[in-house]
């Protein structure tokens, strides 16, 4: 093993660790790692976030690194011929490009004193033709630029979480070590680049996007497969599929007319039957010379591959997920899965958090197998079992990724924004931003870990109003102090906070809320008669944040009434209710919205689900809480669908709760929301109930709490019976003796 091999392995290891840190920092359970990463960023950049980071920063680093490594390879002769009879990939590319201008055969070219078959088709011939003007350096430049283009393409395809996802791709061991160390790795980068480019261009024209992909697929025909599969998710699915196949067939026909049938062997037949080595399960048979000769195996693989493409085309409704499934399936089926080909899987990083973990494992195992177990131990020392073992592990990881992608739903925004495909009236859809995160067209994201801020509409006016009609007369100042515009624009998400003397907690809470990757939103804070400066702080904050709306009470009305009034003024399609004392972490809101986007009617942040805990509490408090949960589940059928029916942290679809009126005195609004959810499923996410660090708890005396809770149970039971008897007649929470605003959404 040479020093160069050691340095390459060291680079792969450093990138694997960096990628692992990024993945762990996104895990809500890894708070310490996230804090350390933020401290590191603060020391090195002066900021604890990456709002300053743009696509060209990452691209400049990647392209600069490529220039250094490729320049070193050129200067030291590593890109040259090792000796007579050896093969130089970059020499073959140069000869292919020169053959384009001299009229020679670009598919059987001289290289290192012999003749090699170049498997790259028409698109590669044209690219190498341009690069050949600069000699070997020109070839390195054109393919280096194509490989570097993966960074901005990821940025533009990834939506508002682009900073995080671009860093994940840029630090993947499947990216830089492959495209920098081998020119063949850089040429393979054209496959994921084609997939990402198609996703981006399809937002404008699906047919033109797939047509361009059809031309780029003439470089390597397997590029057809993910593009064909993803075209099934397009609104003009058959036209898009016809475009990619038609342009590819046209390019193949032109190649046949210009260079004759000789190009079919290197570009198609020899690639289908190629059996030198493989990093998946086929590698075991290849190491032991156990694969049968002939094209029988290739024909069987082709049939299975086409069947997979047909199924994905017909079933999957996300172009990104369709491409990811197909690319993973190809990696499983191919009997020539080289390490360079694994770069095809990079678009999987955009699908979701769990696929990114599978992809990281594939990158690490593939790098270890190719760089050491296969290249050194198997080929040089003749010891096969380490490589065979890693072949099995990589196949298991690929299979796990395939199952994960197949079982997962189409990517939904983490913050509850538009899905990848928005169904049209015909059941198809137009292409949306291809990722599971919401779009961020309003500005840079706030942090590396928690990604981008919500949209901040500039057309929201702020004005004072008189108390709205129908409110209880003893609520002196309860109207919305900042009123949304009347021009038809409205947020997708409303976050309702009930606050009482939370001046010390609100600054941090609001900052953390606005750091989350969320769609256009409004935050409604209902001040329940604070005397510690909360009201003044909110008024000042509202002057520079038009998405914040406030409701002020002159006297305490209890949490339930405050929440009811905030919900009554909410305009979002989804509503999240939480406390303002920092005991409910806003970092769980994106996952809650994802569940609502997936079809849930109510999502409860539960202390008893995986990833959650009730926190530190006394035995007496635990007994009261558990007793309340048991009573709720015994009395109310919908409460039995969740593990934490008395949670104060939950979300729901606005359509479920049309009217709440002034509200009953109490604390457990979730009981009524569960009852009013008549048809949609329930969902839960775990959360850790944080201890209060600032301010004073507002929990009333035990006897008063129990009395109000039992009254809430009786009222919710009455509502449940009414809904079962006359579901169409129930439009709001029945509260005797309380005047309420007019039903409906404002």
Coordinates of C-alpha atoms in Angstrom, one line a residue, residues 110-581:
X110 CA -5.1 3.6 -28.3
X111 CA -4.0 3.7 -24.6
X112 CA -0.7 2.9 -23.0
X113 CA 0.7 1.1 -26.1
X114 CA -2.4 -1.0 -26.6
X115 CA -6.1 -0.6 -27.5
X116 CA -8.9 -0.3 -25.1
X117 CA -12.7 -0.2 -25.4
X118 CA -14.3 3.0 -24.1
X119 CA -17.7 2.2 -22.7
X120 CA -19.0 5.8 -22.7
X121 CA -21.4 6.8 -25.4
X122 CA -22.3 9.9 -27.3
X123 CA -22.6 12.5 -24.5
X124 CA -19.2 11.4 -23.2
X125 CA -17.7 11.6 -26.6
X126 CA -18.8 15.2 -27.0
X127 CA -17.6 16.1 -23.4
X128 CA -14.2 14.5 -24.0
X129 CA -14.0 16.2 -27.4
X130 CA -14.3 19.6 -25.6
X131 CA -11.8 18.5 -23.0
X132 CA -9.3 17.2 -25.5
X133 CA -8.6 20.7 -26.6
X134 CA -6.6 21.1 -23.4
X135 CA -4.9 17.7 -23.4
X136 CA -5.0 15.6 -20.3
X137 CA -5.4 18.7 -18.2
X138 CA -8.5 19.6 -20.2
X139 CA -10.0 16.2 -19.7
X140 CA -9.5 16.6 -15.9
X141 CA -11.0 20.1 -16.0
X142 CA -14.2 19.2 -17.8
X143 CA -15.0 16.1 -15.7
X144 CA -13.9 17.9 -12.5
X145 CA -16.4 20.7 -13.3
X146 CA -19.2 18.1 -13.9
X147 CA -18.3 16.4 -10.6
X148 CA -18.2 19.8 -8.8
X149 CA -21.6 20.6 -10.3
X150 CA -23.2 18.1 -7.9
X151 CA -22.8 20.6 -5.1
X152 CA -24.9 23.5 -6.6
X153 CA -27.3 20.9 -8.1
X154 CA -27.9 19.5 -4.6
X155 CA -28.3 23.0 -3.2
X156 CA -31.0 23.9 -5.8
X157 CA -32.8 20.6 -5.5
X158 CA -32.7 20.4 -1.7
X159 CA -35.1 23.2 -0.8
X160 CA -34.7 25.3 2.4
X161 CA -32.6 22.6 4.2
X162 CA -30.1 23.0 1.4
X163 CA -27.2 24.0 3.7
X164 CA -27.4 20.9 5.7
X165 CA -28.1 18.5 2.8
X166 CA -25.4 20.0 0.6
X167 CA -22.9 19.5 3.4
X168 CA -24.1 15.9 3.9
X169 CA -23.4 15.2 0.2
X170 CA -20.1 17.1 0.1
X171 CA -18.7 15.2 3.1
X172 CA -20.0 11.8 1.9
X173 CA -17.1 9.3 1.3
X174 CA -19.0 8.5 -1.9
X175 CA -18.3 11.9 -3.3
X176 CA -15.0 13.7 -3.0
X177 CA -12.7 10.6 -2.7
X178 CA -14.3 9.0 -5.7
X179 CA -14.4 12.0 -8.1
X180 CA -11.0 13.3 -7.1
X181 CA -9.0 10.1 -7.0
X182 CA -10.2 8.6 -10.3
X183 CA -11.4 10.2 -13.5
X184 CA -13.8 7.4 -13.9
X185 CA -15.4 8.4 -10.6
X186 CA -15.8 11.9 -11.9
X187 CA -17.4 10.6 -15.1
X188 CA -19.8 8.5 -13.0
X189 CA -20.9 11.7 -11.2
X190 CA -22.8 12.6 -14.3
X191 CA -25.5 10.0 -13.4
X192 CA -26.6 11.6 -10.1
X193 CA -26.1 15.0 -11.7
X194 CA -28.6 14.0 -14.4
X195 CA -31.1 12.9 -11.8
X196 CA -30.8 16.2 -9.8
X197 CA -30.9 18.3 -12.9
X198 CA -34.0 16.5 -14.1
X199 CA -35.7 17.2 -10.7
X200 CA -34.9 20.9 -10.9
X201 CA -35.8 21.4 -14.6
X202 CA -39.0 19.4 -14.3
X203 CA -40.5 22.2 -12.2
X204 CA -40.6 24.2 -15.4
X205 CA -41.0 21.6 -18.1
X206 CA -41.2 17.9 -17.5
X207 CA -40.8 16.9 -21.1
X208 CA -37.8 19.1 -21.7
X209 CA -36.2 18.0 -18.5
X210 CA -36.5 14.3 -19.4
X211 CA -35.4 15.0 -23.0
X212 CA -32.2 16.5 -21.7
X213 CA -31.8 13.5 -19.4
X214 CA -32.2 11.2 -22.4
X215 CA -29.3 12.9 -24.1
X216 CA -27.1 12.7 -21.0
X217 CA -28.0 9.0 -20.6
X218 CA -26.2 8.3 -23.9
X219 CA -23.0 8.6 -21.8
X220 CA -24.1 5.5 -19.7
X221 CA -27.3 3.8 -20.5
X222 CA -28.2 2.9 -16.9
X223 CA -29.0 6.6 -16.4
X224 CA -32.2 5.9 -18.3
X225 CA -33.5 3.8 -15.5
X226 CA -34.0 6.3 -12.7
X227 CA -35.2 9.0 -15.1
X228 CA -37.8 6.6 -16.6
X229 CA -39.0 5.6 -13.1
X230 CA -39.2 9.2 -11.9
X231 CA -41.2 10.3 -15.0
X232 CA -44.1 8.2 -13.7
X233 CA -44.5 10.8 -11.0
X234 CA -44.9 13.6 -13.4
X235 CA -48.1 15.1 -14.5
X236 CA -47.3 14.4 -18.2
X237 CA -45.9 11.0 -17.3
X238 CA -46.1 9.3 -20.7
X239 CA -44.9 12.3 -22.6
X240 CA -42.0 12.6 -20.2
X241 CA -41.1 8.9 -20.5
X242 CA -41.4 9.1 -24.3
X243 CA -39.1 12.1 -24.3
X244 CA -36.3 10.4 -22.4
X245 CA -36.6 7.2 -24.4
X246 CA -36.9 9.1 -27.7
X247 CA -33.9 11.3 -27.2
X248 CA -31.8 8.4 -26.0
X249 CA -32.9 6.4 -29.1
X250 CA -32.1 9.4 -31.3
X251 CA -28.6 9.7 -29.8
X252 CA -28.0 6.0 -30.2
X253 CA -29.2 6.1 -33.8
X254 CA -26.9 9.0 -34.6
X255 CA -24.0 7.1 -33.0
X256 CA -24.9 4.0 -35.2
X257 CA -25.0 6.1 -38.4
X258 CA -21.7 7.9 -37.6
X259 CA -19.6 5.0 -36.1
X260 CA -21.4 1.9 -37.2
X261 CA -22.3 -1.2 -35.2
X262 CA -18.8 -1.3 -33.6
X263 CA -20.0 1.1 -30.9
X264 CA -22.7 -1.3 -29.7
X265 CA -20.2 -3.7 -28.1
X266 CA -18.3 -1.4 -25.8
X267 CA -21.3 0.8 -24.9
X268 CA -23.9 -1.9 -24.4
X269 CA -23.0 -5.6 -24.7
X270 CA -19.7 -5.5 -22.9
X271 CA -21.1 -3.5 -20.1
X272 CA -24.1 -5.8 -19.7
X273 CA -21.8 -8.8 -19.4
X274 CA -18.9 -7.1 -17.5
X275 CA -17.7 -9.4 -14.7
X276 CA -14.4 -8.1 -13.3
X277 CA -15.4 -7.5 -9.7
X278 CA -18.3 -6.3 -7.6
X279 CA -18.8 -5.0 -4.1
X280 CA -22.2 -6.6 -3.6
X281 CA -23.2 -10.3 -3.2
X282 CA -22.1 -11.0 -6.8
X283 CA -18.6 -10.2 -5.7
X284 CA -18.3 -13.5 -3.8
X285 CA -19.1 -15.4 -7.0
X286 CA -16.7 -13.3 -9.0
X287 CA -13.9 -13.8 -6.5
X288 CA -14.4 -17.6 -6.7
X289 CA -15.1 -17.7 -10.5
X290 CA -18.6 -19.0 -9.8
X291 CA -20.7 -17.0 -12.3
X292 CA -21.9 -18.8 -15.4
X293 CA -20.7 -17.6 -18.8
X294 CA -23.0 -16.2 -21.5
X295 CA -25.8 -13.6 -21.3
X296 CA -28.4 -15.7 -19.4
X297 CA -27.7 -13.9 -16.1
X298 CA -27.6 -10.5 -17.8
X299 CA -31.0 -11.2 -19.5
X300 CA -32.5 -12.2 -16.1
X301 CA -31.2 -9.0 -14.5
X302 CA -32.5 -7.0 -17.3
X303 CA -36.0 -8.5 -16.9
X304 CA -36.0 -7.8 -13.2
X305 CA -34.7 -4.3 -13.7
X306 CA -37.4 -3.4 -16.2
X307 CA -40.0 -4.9 -13.9
X308 CA -38.8 -2.7 -11.1
X309 CA -38.9 0.4 -13.3
X310 CA -42.4 -0.5 -14.4
X311 CA -43.6 -1.0 -10.9
X312 CA -42.0 2.3 -9.6
X313 CA -43.4 4.1 -12.6
X314 CA -46.9 2.9 -11.9
X315 CA -46.9 3.1 -8.1
X316 CA -44.5 5.8 -6.7
X317 CA -45.7 9.4 -6.8
X318 CA -42.5 11.1 -5.8
X319 CA -39.9 11.6 -8.5
X320 CA -37.1 11.8 -5.9
X321 CA -38.2 8.7 -4.1
X322 CA -38.7 6.9 -7.5
X323 CA -35.2 7.7 -8.6
X324 CA -33.7 6.6 -5.2
X325 CA -35.5 3.3 -5.3
X326 CA -34.4 2.6 -8.8
X327 CA -30.8 3.5 -8.2
X328 CA -30.7 1.3 -5.1
X329 CA -32.3 -1.6 -7.0
X330 CA -29.6 -1.2 -9.8
X331 CA -26.9 -1.4 -7.2
X332 CA -28.4 -4.6 -5.8
X333 CA -28.8 -6.3 -9.1
X334 CA -25.6 -5.2 -10.9
X335 CA -22.9 -7.9 -11.1
X336 CA -20.4 -5.1 -11.6
X337 CA -20.9 -2.8 -8.6
X338 CA -17.6 -0.9 -8.5
X339 CA -16.9 1.7 -5.8
X340 CA -17.2 4.4 -8.5
X341 CA -20.8 3.4 -9.3
X342 CA -21.8 3.9 -5.7
X343 CA -21.6 7.7 -6.4
X344 CA -24.9 7.1 -8.2
X345 CA -26.6 6.8 -4.9
X346 CA -26.0 10.4 -3.7
X347 CA -29.5 11.7 -4.5
X348 CA -30.8 9.3 -1.8
X349 CA -29.4 11.8 0.8
X350 CA -32.3 14.2 -0.2
X351 CA -35.1 11.7 0.6
X352 CA -35.0 11.6 4.4
X353 CA -33.1 11.2 7.6
X354 CA -33.3 7.4 7.8
X355 CA -32.1 6.8 4.2
X356 CA -29.1 9.1 5.0
X357 CA -28.0 6.7 7.7
X358 CA -28.2 3.8 5.4
X359 CA -26.3 5.7 2.8
X360 CA -23.6 6.5 5.3
X361 CA -23.2 2.9 6.2
X362 CA -23.0 2.0 2.5
X363 CA -20.3 4.6 1.9
X364 CA -18.1 3.4 4.8
X365 CA -18.4 -0.3 4.0
X366 CA -17.9 0.2 0.3
X367 CA -14.8 2.4 0.9
X368 CA -13.3 -0.1 3.3
X369 CA -14.0 -3.0 1.0
X370 CA -12.6 -1.5 -2.2
X371 CA -9.7 0.4 -0.7
X372 CA -8.4 -2.4 1.6
X373 CA -10.2 -5.7 1.7
X374 CA -10.5 -6.1 -2.1
X375 CA -7.5 -4.1 -3.5
X376 CA -5.0 -5.1 -0.8
X377 CA -6.0 -8.2 1.0
X378 CA -7.8 -10.1 -1.8
X379 CA -6.0 -9.1 -4.9
X380 CA -2.5 -8.8 -3.5
X381 CA -2.4 -11.3 -0.6
X382 CA -5.0 -13.7 -1.9
X383 CA -7.1 -13.7 1.2
X384 CA -10.7 -13.5 0.1
X385 CA -12.9 -13.8 3.2
X386 CA -12.7 -10.1 4.4
X387 CA -13.9 -8.9 1.0
X388 CA -16.6 -11.6 0.9
X389 CA -17.8 -10.6 4.3
X390 CA -18.0 -6.9 3.4
X391 CA -19.8 -7.9 0.2
X392 CA -22.5 -9.5 2.3
X393 CA -22.7 -6.5 4.6
X394 CA -22.9 -4.0 1.8
X395 CA -25.7 -6.1 0.1
X396 CA -27.6 -6.1 3.4
X397 CA -27.2 -2.4 3.7
X398 CA -28.4 -1.9 0.1
X399 CA -31.3 -4.2 0.8
X400 CA -32.2 -2.3 4.0
X401 CA -32.0 1.0 2.1
X402 CA -34.2 -0.4 -0.6
X403 CA -36.9 -1.6 1.9
X404 CA -36.7 1.7 3.8
X405 CA -37.3 3.7 0.6
X406 CA -40.0 1.4 -0.6
X407 CA -41.9 1.4 2.7
X408 CA -41.5 5.1 3.3
X409 CA -44.1 7.5 2.2
X410 CA -43.4 10.1 -0.5
X411 CA -41.1 12.7 1.0
X412 CA -43.0 15.3 3.1
X413 CA -41.6 18.6 4.3
X414 CA -40.3 18.3 7.8
X415 CA -42.0 21.6 8.6
X416 CA -45.2 20.6 7.0
X417 CA -44.8 22.6 3.8
X418 CA -45.8 21.4 0.3
X419 CA -45.1 17.8 -0.5
X420 CA -42.9 16.8 -3.4
X421 CA -45.9 16.3 -5.5
X422 CA -49.1 18.2 -5.1
X423 CA -52.0 16.0 -6.5
X424 CA -54.0 17.6 -9.3
X425 CA -57.6 17.1 -10.0
X426 CA -56.6 14.1 -12.1
X427 CA -54.7 12.5 -9.3
X428 CA -51.3 13.4 -10.7
X429 CA -49.3 16.4 -9.6
X430 CA -46.9 19.1 -10.5
X431 CA -43.4 18.9 -9.4
X432 CA -42.5 20.6 -6.2
X433 CA -39.1 21.2 -4.5
X434 CA -37.6 17.7 -4.4
X435 CA -36.9 17.1 -0.7
X436 CA -38.6 16.3 2.5
X437 CA -37.9 19.8 3.8
X438 CA -39.9 23.0 3.1
X439 CA -38.8 25.5 0.6
X440 CA -37.0 28.6 1.7
X441 CA -37.4 31.4 -0.9
X442 CA -37.4 34.2 1.7
X443 CA -33.8 34.1 2.9
X444 CA -31.0 32.1 4.3
X445 CA -31.5 29.3 6.8
X446 CA -30.8 30.0 10.5
X447 CA -28.6 27.1 11.5
X448 CA -26.7 24.1 10.5
X449 CA -28.6 21.8 12.8
X450 CA -32.1 23.2 12.8
X451 CA -31.9 24.5 9.2
X452 CA -34.0 27.3 7.8
X453 CA -36.4 29.8 9.2
X454 CA -40.0 30.1 8.0
X455 CA -41.1 32.4 5.3
X456 CA -41.5 35.9 6.5
X457 CA -44.1 37.6 4.4
X458 CA -43.6 41.3 3.9
X459 CA -47.2 42.1 3.2
X460 CA -48.5 41.5 6.8
X461 CA -49.7 44.7 8.2
X462 CA -49.8 45.5 11.9
X463 CA -52.6 47.5 13.4
X464 CA -54.7 47.7 16.5
X465 CA -58.3 46.8 16.7
X466 CA -61.1 47.1 19.1
X467 CA -62.3 44.0 20.9
X468 CA -63.9 41.7 18.4
X469 CA -67.6 41.2 18.5
X470 CA -69.0 38.4 20.6
X471 CA -66.2 38.1 23.1
X472 CA -67.1 37.8 26.8
X473 CA -67.6 41.4 28.1
X474 CA -65.3 40.8 31.2
X475 CA -62.3 40.3 28.9
X476 CA -61.2 43.8 28.5
X477 CA -58.5 43.5 25.9
X478 CA -58.7 40.2 24.2
X479 CA -58.8 41.1 20.5
X480 CA -55.9 40.2 18.2
X481 CA -53.6 43.2 18.5
X482 CA -51.8 42.5 15.2
X483 CA -54.2 41.6 12.5
X484 CA -53.4 39.5 9.4
X485 CA -53.9 41.0 6.0
X486 CA -57.2 40.8 4.1
X487 CA -55.6 40.3 0.7
X488 CA -56.1 36.5 0.7
X489 CA -52.6 35.6 1.8
X490 CA -52.4 33.4 4.9
X491 CA -50.0 31.1 6.6
X492 CA -49.9 27.3 6.5
X493 CA -49.2 26.9 10.1
X494 CA -50.4 28.6 13.3
X495 CA -48.5 28.2 16.6
X496 CA -50.6 29.1 19.6
X497 CA -48.8 30.0 22.9
X498 CA -50.5 30.7 26.2
X499 CA -48.3 32.8 28.4
X500 CA -48.5 34.2 31.9
X501 CA -45.4 36.0 33.3
X502 CA -43.0 34.3 30.8
X503 CA -40.8 37.4 30.1
X504 CA -37.7 35.4 30.8
X505 CA -38.6 32.4 28.6
X506 CA -40.2 34.0 25.5
X507 CA -37.1 35.4 23.9
X508 CA -35.5 31.9 23.7
X509 CA -38.7 30.2 22.8
X510 CA -39.5 32.5 19.9
X511 CA -35.9 32.3 18.6
X512 CA -36.1 28.6 18.6
X513 CA -39.4 28.5 16.9
X514 CA -38.3 30.8 14.1
X515 CA -35.2 28.6 13.6
X516 CA -37.2 25.6 12.7
X517 CA -37.6 24.4 9.1
X518 CA -41.3 25.4 8.8
X519 CA -43.6 26.7 6.1
X520 CA -45.1 30.2 6.1
X521 CA -46.4 30.6 9.7
X522 CA -47.9 32.8 12.3
X523 CA -47.2 32.7 16.0
X524 CA -50.2 33.7 18.2
X525 CA -49.2 34.5 21.8
X526 CA -52.1 34.9 24.3
X527 CA -51.0 36.8 27.3
X528 CA -53.1 35.8 30.2
X529 CA -52.7 38.9 32.3
X530 CA -48.9 39.1 32.8
X531 CA -47.3 41.6 35.1
X532 CA -43.6 40.9 34.6
X533 CA -43.1 42.8 31.3
X534 CA -44.2 40.0 29.0
X535 CA -46.8 42.3 27.3
X536 CA -44.2 45.0 26.7
X537 CA -41.7 42.5 25.3
X538 CA -44.3 41.1 22.9
X539 CA -45.3 44.5 21.7
X540 CA -41.7 45.4 20.9
X541 CA -41.0 42.0 19.3
X542 CA -44.0 42.4 17.1
X543 CA -42.7 45.6 15.6
X544 CA -40.0 43.8 13.6
X545 CA -41.7 40.4 13.3
X546 CA -45.0 40.7 11.4
X547 CA -45.8 37.0 11.7
X548 CA -46.2 37.4 15.5
X549 CA -49.8 38.2 16.7
X550 CA -50.8 38.9 20.3
X551 CA -53.9 38.7 22.4
X552 CA -53.8 40.5 25.8
X553 CA -56.0 39.6 28.8
X554 CA -56.3 41.9 31.7
X555 CA -56.9 39.0 34.1
X556 CA -56.1 35.3 34.3
X557 CA -58.6 33.2 32.4
X558 CA -56.8 29.8 32.7
X559 CA -54.8 28.0 30.0
X560 CA -57.8 26.5 28.2
X561 CA -59.5 29.8 27.6
X562 CA -56.3 31.4 26.4
X563 CA -55.7 28.6 24.0
X564 CA -59.2 28.6 22.7
X565 CA -59.0 32.3 21.9
X566 CA -55.7 31.8 20.1
X567 CA -57.1 29.0 18.0
X568 CA -60.2 31.0 17.2
X569 CA -57.9 33.6 15.5
X570 CA -55.6 31.0 13.8
X571 CA -55.6 31.1 10.0
X572 CA -53.2 28.2 9.2
X573 CA -54.3 24.8 7.8
X574 CA -52.5 23.3 10.8
X575 CA -52.4 24.5 14.4
X576 CA -49.8 23.6 17.0
X577 CA -50.5 24.3 20.7
X578 CA -47.7 24.5 23.2
X579 CA -46.7 26.1 26.5
X580 CA -44.5 29.2 26.6
X581 CA -42.3 28.0 29.5

